[in-house]
mmCIF file of C-alpha atoms in Angstrom:
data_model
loop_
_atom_site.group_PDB
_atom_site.id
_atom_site.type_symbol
_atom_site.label_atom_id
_atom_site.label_comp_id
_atom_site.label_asym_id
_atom_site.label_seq_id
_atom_site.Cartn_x
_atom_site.Cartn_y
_atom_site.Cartn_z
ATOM 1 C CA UNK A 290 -21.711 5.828 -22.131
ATOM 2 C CA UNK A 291 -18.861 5.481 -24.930
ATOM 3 C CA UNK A 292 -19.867 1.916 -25.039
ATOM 4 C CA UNK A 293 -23.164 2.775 -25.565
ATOM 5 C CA UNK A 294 -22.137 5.512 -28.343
ATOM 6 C CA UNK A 295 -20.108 2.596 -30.408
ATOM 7 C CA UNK A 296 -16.765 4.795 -29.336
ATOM 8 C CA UNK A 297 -15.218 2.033 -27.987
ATOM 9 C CA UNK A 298 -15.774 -2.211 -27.788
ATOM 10 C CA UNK A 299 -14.218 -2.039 -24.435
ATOM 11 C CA UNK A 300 -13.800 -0.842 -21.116
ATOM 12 C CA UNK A 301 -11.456 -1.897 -18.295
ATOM 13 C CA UNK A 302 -12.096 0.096 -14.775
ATOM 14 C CA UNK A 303 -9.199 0.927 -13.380
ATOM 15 C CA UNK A 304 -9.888 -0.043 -9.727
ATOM 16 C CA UNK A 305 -7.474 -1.848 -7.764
ATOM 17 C CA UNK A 306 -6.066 -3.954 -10.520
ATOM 18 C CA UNK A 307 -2.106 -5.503 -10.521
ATOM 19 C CA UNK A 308 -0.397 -4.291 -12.956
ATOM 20 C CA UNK A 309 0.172 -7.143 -14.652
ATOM 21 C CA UNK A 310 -3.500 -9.004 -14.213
ATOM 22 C CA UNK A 311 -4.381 -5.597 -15.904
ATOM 23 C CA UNK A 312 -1.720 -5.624 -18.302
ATOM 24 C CA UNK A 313 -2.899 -9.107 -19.171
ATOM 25 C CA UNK A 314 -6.354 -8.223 -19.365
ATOM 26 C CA UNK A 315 -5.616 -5.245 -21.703
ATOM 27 C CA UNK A 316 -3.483 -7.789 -24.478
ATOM 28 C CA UNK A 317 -6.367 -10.325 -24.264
ATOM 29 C CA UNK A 318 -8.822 -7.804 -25.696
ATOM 30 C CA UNK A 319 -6.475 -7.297 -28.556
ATOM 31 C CA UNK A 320 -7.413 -3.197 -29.135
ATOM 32 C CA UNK A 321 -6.318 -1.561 -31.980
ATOM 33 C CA UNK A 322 -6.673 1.874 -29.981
ATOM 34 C CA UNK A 323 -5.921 2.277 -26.403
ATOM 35 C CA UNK A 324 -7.412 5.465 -24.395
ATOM 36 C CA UNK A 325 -5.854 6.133 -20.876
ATOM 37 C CA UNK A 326 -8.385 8.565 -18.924
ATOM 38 C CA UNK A 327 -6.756 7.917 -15.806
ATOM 39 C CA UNK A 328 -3.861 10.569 -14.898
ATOM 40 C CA UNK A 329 -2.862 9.808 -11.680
ATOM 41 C CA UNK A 330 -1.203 6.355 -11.323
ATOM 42 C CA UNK A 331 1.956 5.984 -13.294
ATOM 43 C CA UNK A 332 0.686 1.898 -13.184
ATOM 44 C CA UNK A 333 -2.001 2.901 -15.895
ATOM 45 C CA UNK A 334 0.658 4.635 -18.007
ATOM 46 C CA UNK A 335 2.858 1.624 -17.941
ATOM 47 C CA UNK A 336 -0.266 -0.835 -18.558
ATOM 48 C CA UNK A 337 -1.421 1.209 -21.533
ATOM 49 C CA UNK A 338 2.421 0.970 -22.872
ATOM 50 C CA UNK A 339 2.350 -2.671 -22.933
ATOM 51 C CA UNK A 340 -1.054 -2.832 -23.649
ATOM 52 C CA UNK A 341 0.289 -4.070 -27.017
ATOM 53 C CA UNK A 342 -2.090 -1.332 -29.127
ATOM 54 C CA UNK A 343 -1.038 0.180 -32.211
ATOM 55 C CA UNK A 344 -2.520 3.252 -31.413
ATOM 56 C CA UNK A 345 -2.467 5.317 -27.588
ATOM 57 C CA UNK A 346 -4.045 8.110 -26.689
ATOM 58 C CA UNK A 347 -4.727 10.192 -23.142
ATOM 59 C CA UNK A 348 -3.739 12.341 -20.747
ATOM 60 C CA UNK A 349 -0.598 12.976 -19.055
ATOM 61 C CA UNK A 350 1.464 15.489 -17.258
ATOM 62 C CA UNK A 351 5.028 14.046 -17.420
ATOM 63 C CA UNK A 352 6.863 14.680 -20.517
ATOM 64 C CA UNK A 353 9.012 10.998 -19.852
ATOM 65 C CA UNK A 354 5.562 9.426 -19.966
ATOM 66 C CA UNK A 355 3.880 11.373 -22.658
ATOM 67 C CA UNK A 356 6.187 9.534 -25.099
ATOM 68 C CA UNK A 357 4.093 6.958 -24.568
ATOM 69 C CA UNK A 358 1.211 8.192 -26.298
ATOM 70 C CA UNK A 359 0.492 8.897 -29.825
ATOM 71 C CA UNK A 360 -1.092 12.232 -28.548
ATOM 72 C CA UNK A 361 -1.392 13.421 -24.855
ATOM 73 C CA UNK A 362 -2.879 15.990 -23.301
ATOM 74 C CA UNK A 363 -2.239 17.673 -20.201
ATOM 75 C CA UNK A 364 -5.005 17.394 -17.423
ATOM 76 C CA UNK A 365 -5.355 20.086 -14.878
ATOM 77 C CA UNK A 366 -8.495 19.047 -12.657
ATOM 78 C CA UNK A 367 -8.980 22.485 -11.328
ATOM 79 C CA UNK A 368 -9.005 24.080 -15.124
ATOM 80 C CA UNK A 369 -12.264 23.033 -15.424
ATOM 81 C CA UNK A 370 -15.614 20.819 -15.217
ATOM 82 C CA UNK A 371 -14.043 16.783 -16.020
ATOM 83 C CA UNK A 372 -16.181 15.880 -19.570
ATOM 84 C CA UNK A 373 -14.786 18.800 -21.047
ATOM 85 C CA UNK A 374 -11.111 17.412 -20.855
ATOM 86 C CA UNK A 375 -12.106 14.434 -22.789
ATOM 87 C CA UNK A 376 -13.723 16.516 -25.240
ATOM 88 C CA UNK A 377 -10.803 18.875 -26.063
ATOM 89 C CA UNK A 378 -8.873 15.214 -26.608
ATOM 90 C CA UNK A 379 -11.129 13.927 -28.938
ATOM 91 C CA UNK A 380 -11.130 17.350 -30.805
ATOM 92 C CA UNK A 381 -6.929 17.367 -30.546
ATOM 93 C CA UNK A 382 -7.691 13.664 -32.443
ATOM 94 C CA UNK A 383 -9.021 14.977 -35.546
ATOM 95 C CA UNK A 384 -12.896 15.111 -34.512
ATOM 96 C CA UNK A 385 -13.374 18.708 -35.245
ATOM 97 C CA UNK A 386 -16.855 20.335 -33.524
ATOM 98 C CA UNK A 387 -16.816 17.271 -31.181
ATOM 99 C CA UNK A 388 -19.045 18.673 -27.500
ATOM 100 C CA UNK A 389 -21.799 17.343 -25.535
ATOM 101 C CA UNK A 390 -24.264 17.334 -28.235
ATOM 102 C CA UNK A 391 -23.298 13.922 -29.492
ATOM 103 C CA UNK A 392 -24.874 12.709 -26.403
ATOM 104 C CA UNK A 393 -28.465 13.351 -27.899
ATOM 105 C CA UNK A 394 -27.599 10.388 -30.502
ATOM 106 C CA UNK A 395 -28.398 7.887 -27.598
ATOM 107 C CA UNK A 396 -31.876 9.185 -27.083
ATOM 108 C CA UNK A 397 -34.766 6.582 -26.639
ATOM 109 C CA UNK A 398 -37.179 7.864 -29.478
ATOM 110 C CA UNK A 399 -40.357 6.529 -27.687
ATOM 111 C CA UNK A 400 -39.369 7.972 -24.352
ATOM 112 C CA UNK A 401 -38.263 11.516 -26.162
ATOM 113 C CA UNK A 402 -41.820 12.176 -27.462
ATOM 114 C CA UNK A 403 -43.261 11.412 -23.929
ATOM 115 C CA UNK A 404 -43.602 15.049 -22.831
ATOM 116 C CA UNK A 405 -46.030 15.712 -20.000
ATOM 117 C CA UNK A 406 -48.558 18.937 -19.637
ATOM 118 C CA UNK A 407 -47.185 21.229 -17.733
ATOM 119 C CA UNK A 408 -44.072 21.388 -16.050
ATOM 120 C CA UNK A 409 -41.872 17.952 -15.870
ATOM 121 C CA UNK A 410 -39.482 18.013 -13.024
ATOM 122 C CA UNK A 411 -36.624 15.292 -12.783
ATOM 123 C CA UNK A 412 -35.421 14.525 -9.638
ATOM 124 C CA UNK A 413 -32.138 12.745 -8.868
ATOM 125 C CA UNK A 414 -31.601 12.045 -5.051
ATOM 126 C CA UNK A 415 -28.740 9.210 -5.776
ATOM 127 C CA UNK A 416 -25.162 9.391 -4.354
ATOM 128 C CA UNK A 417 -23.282 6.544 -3.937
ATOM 129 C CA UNK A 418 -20.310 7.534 -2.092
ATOM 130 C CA UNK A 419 -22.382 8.032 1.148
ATOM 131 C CA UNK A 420 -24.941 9.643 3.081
ATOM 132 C CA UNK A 421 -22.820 13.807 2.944
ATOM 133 C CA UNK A 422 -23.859 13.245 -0.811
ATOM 134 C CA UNK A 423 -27.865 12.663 0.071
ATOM 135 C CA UNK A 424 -29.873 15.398 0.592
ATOM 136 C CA UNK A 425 -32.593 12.921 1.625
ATOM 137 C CA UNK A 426 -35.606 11.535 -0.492
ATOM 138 C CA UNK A 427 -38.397 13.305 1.931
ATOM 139 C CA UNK A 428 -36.095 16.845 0.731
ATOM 140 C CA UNK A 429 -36.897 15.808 -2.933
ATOM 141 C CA UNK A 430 -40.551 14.686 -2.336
ATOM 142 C CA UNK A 431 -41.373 18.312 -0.138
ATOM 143 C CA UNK A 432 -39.609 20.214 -2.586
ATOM 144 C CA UNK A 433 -41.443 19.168 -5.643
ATOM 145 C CA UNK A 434 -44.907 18.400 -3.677
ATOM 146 C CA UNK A 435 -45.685 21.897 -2.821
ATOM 147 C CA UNK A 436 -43.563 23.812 -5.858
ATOM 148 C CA UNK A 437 -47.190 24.266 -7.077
ATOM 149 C CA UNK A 438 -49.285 24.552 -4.862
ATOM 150 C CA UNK A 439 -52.582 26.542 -5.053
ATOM 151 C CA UNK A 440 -51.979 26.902 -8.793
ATOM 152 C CA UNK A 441 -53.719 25.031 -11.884
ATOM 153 C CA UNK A 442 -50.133 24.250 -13.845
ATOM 154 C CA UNK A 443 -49.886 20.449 -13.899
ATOM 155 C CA UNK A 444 -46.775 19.389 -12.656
ATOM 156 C CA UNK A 445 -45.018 15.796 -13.192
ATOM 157 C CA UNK A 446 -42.327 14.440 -10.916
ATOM 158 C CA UNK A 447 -40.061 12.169 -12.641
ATOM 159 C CA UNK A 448 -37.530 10.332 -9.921
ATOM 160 C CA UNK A 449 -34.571 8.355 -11.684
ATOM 161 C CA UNK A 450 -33.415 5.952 -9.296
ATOM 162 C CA UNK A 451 -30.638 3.456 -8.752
ATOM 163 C CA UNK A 452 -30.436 0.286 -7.273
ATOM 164 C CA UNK A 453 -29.573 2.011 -3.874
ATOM 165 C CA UNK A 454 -32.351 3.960 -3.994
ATOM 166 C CA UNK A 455 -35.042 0.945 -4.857
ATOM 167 C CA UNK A 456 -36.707 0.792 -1.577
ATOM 168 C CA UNK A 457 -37.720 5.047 -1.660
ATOM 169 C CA UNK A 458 -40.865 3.891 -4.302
ATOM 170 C CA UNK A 459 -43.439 3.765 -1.239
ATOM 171 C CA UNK A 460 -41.743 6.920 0.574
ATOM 172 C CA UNK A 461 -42.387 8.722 -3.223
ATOM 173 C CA UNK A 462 -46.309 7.563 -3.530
ATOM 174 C CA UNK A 463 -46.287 8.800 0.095
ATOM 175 C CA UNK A 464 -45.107 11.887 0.171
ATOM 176 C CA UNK A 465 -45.942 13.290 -3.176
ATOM 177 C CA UNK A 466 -49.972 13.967 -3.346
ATOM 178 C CA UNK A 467 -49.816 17.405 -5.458
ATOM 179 C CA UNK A 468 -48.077 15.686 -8.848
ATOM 180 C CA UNK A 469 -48.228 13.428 -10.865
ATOM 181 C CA UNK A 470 -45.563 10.901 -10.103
ATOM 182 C CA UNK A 471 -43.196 8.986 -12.727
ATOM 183 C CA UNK A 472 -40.568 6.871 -11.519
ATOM 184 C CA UNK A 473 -37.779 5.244 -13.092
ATOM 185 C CA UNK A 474 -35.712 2.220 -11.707
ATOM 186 C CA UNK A 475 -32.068 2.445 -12.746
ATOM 187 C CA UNK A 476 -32.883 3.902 -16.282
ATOM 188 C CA UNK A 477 -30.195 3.021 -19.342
ATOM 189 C CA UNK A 478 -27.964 5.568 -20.387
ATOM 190 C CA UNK A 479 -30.232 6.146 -23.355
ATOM 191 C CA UNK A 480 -33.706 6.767 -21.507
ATOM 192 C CA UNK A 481 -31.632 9.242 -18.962
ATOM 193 C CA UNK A 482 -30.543 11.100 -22.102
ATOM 194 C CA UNK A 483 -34.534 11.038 -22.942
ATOM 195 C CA UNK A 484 -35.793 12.133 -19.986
ATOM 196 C CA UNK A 485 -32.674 14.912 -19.984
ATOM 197 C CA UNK A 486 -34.327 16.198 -23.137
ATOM 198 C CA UNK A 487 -37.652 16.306 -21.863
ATOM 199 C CA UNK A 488 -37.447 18.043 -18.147
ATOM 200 C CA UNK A 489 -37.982 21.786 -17.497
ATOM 201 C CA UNK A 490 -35.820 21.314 -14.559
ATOM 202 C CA UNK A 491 -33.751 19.023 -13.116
ATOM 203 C CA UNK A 492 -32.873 18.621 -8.980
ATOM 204 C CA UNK A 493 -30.223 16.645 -8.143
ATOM 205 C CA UNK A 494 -27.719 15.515 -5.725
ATOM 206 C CA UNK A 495 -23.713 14.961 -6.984
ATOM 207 C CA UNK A 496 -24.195 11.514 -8.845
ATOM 208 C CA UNK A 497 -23.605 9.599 -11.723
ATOM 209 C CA UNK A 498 -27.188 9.824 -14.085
ATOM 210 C CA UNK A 499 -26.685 14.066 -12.843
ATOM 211 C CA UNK A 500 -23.765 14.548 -15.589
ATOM 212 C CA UNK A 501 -25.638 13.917 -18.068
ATOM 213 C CA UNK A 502 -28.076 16.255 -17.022
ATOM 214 C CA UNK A 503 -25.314 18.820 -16.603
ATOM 215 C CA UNK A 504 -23.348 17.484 -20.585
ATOM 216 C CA UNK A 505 -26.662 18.837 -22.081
ATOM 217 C CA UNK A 506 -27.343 21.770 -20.126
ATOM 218 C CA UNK A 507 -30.547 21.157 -18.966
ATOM 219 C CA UNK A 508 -31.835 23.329 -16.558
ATOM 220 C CA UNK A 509 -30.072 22.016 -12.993
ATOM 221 C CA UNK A 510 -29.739 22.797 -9.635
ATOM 222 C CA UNK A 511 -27.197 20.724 -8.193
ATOM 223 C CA UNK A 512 -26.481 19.868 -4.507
ATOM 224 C CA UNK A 513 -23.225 19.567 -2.878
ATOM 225 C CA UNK A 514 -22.591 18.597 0.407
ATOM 226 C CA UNK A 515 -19.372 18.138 2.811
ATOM 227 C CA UNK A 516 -17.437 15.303 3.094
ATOM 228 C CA UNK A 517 -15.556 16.084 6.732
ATOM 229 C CA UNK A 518 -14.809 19.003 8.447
ATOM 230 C CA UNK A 519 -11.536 19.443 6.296
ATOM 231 C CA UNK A 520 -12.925 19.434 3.052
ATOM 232 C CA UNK A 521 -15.411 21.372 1.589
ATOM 233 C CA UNK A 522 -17.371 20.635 -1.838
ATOM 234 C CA UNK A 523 -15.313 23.582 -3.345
ATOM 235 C CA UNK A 524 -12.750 21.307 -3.463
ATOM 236 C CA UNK A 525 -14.472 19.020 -5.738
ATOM 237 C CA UNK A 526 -16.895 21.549 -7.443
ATOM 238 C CA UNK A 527 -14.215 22.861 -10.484
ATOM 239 C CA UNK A 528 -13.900 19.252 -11.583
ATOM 240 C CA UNK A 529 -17.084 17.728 -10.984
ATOM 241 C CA UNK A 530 -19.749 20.619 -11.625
ATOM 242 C CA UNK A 531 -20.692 22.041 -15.370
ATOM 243 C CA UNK A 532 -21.201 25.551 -15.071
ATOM 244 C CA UNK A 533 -23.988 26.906 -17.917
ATOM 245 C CA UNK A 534 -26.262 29.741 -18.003
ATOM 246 C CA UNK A 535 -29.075 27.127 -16.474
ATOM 247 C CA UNK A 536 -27.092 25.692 -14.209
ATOM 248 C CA UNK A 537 -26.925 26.577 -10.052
ATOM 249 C CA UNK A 538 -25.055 24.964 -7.278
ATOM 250 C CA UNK A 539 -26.441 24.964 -3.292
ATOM 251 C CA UNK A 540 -23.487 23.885 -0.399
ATOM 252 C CA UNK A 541 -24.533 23.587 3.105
ATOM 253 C CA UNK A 542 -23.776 27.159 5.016
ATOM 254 C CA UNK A 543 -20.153 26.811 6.612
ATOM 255 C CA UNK A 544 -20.932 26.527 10.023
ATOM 256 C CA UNK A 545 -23.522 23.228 9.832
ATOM 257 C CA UNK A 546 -20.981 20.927 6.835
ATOM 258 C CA UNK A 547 -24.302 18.824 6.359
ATOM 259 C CA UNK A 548 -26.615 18.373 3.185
ATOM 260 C CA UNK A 549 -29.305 17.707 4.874
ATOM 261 C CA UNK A 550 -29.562 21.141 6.556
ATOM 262 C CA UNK A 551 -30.088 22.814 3.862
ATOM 263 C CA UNK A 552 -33.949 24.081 3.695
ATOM 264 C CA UNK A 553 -36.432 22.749 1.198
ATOM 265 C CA UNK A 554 -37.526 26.641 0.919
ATOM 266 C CA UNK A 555 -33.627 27.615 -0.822
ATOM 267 C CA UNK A 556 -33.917 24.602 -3.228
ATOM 268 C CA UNK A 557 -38.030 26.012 -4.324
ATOM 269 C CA UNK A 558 -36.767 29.481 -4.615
ATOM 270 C CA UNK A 559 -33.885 28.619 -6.948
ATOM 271 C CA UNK A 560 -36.702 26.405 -9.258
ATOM 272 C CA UNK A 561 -38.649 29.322 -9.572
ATOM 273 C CA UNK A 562 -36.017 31.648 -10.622
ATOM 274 C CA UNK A 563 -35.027 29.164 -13.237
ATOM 275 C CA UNK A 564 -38.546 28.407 -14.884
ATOM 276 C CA UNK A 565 -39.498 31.815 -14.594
ATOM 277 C CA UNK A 566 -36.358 32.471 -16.849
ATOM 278 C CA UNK A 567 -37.517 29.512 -18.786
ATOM 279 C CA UNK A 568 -40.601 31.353 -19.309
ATOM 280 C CA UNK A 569 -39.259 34.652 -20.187
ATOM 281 C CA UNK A 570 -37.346 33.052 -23.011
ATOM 282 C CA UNK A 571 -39.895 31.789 -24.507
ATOM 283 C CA UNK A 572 -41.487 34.655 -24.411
ATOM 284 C CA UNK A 573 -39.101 36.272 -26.381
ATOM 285 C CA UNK A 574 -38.536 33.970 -28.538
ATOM 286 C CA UNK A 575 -41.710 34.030 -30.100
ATOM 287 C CA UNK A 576 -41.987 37.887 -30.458
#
């Protein structure tokens, strides 16, 4: 996404890296500026120090390794939802005002005007990490199949998928027979940010394209699911979930710890809360 933006010229993942293949890696590239956005390996510290930059910036909650840096932050993962770390550093840097707005810059012109009659509902069933993220494609084809049913409101399902989820296209034509059906096959960063700006309401499970839908607040219900017995989504939820006034969260009850037993029926009640308040809005708004 920063590449994308023009932030930065490169980006080196972490991963499982040596430290000095990635020190190595880091002098090739020659950066003027070096951001560290990973706290929790003193390695990374140490790379970014002989990184041979002019400039170092990031966070870090050891006040021997902060004198590293330029300008450090402290990161405390349970303060609050992960973007809005990086946006309080690049505000501590100088760029006053800076939030998630600056996302709408990457928007796909053409795909921004493409707004459907109706209601447009974006569905994200993705999750890489494994199947406790998945709430399962049928879930997401149910749910938005019979949100409307026995009313005249046109409704279009838009389904951004990656390239794990490639082989759901005949499951979606199969399953969805109410709606009109849109689907897109591991979408750029800029034509998520489009289709962001153009949903009523978004569905989706805990995965990558979903923080973008959560950075500009569109309307979102998000779904969490358990990992093992031992450790719930709340343990995960402060750092990877965006609370806004359109925003909800669903977790499996206690006593079943699976996504998939949570009922199509919760996940339709909670969209018709939300674009009933959508409608009462607008409403107001043009009184």
């Amino acid at each position: 996404m920063m590449l994308n933006l023009g932030i930065i010229d490169h980006l080196e993942v972490y991963g499982k890296n040596a430290l000095f293949p990635l020190i190595a890696k880091m002098r090739k590239n020659k950066a003027e500026v070096t951001f560290n956005l990973y706290t929790a390996s003193e390695k990374a510290h140490v790379a970014t120090l002989l990184s041979g930059s002019r400039e170092k910036y990031g966070f870090c909650n050891s006040k021997a390794l902060a004198s590293i840096y330029d300008l450090s932050l402290r990161f405390d993962k349970t303060k609050q939802y992960l973007g809005l770390n990086y946006m309080d550093l690049l505000n501590a840097m100088g760029q006053e005002g800076c939030d998630f707005s600056i996302l709408n810059e990457l928007a796909d012109d053409a795909l921004s005007r493409k707004k459907s009659e109706g209601y447009t509902v974006t569905l994200l069933p993705g999750g890489g990490e494994g199947e406790h993220k998945r709430w399962g494609i049928k879930n997401y084809c149910q749910t938005v199949d019979s949100l409307f049913e026995g009313k005249s409101t046109p409704v279009t399902a838009r389904f951004i998928l990656g390239p794990d989820e490639s082989h759901h296209t005949e499951t979606i034509h199969k399953h969805t027979k109410n709606c009109s059906v849109e689907i897109y096959q591991s979408p750029t960063v800029n034509e998520i940010v489009s289709l962001a700006q153009t949903s009523d309401i978004a569905i989706a499970n805990d995965c990558g394209p979903s923080h973008i839908f959560q950075m500009l607040e569109v309307p979102l219900i998000m779904i969490f699911g358990w990992k093992r017995a031992d450790f719930s989504p709340f343990h995960i939820m402060s750092e990877w979930y965006h609370s806004s006034d359109d925003s909800w969260t669903i977790v499996p009850a206690a006593k079943d710890q699976s996504i998939h037993s949570i009922p199509v029926e919760k996940v339709q009640a909670l969209v018709h809360a939300q674009l009933l308040l959508n409608e009462r809005r607008a409403t107001h708004k043009n009184d």
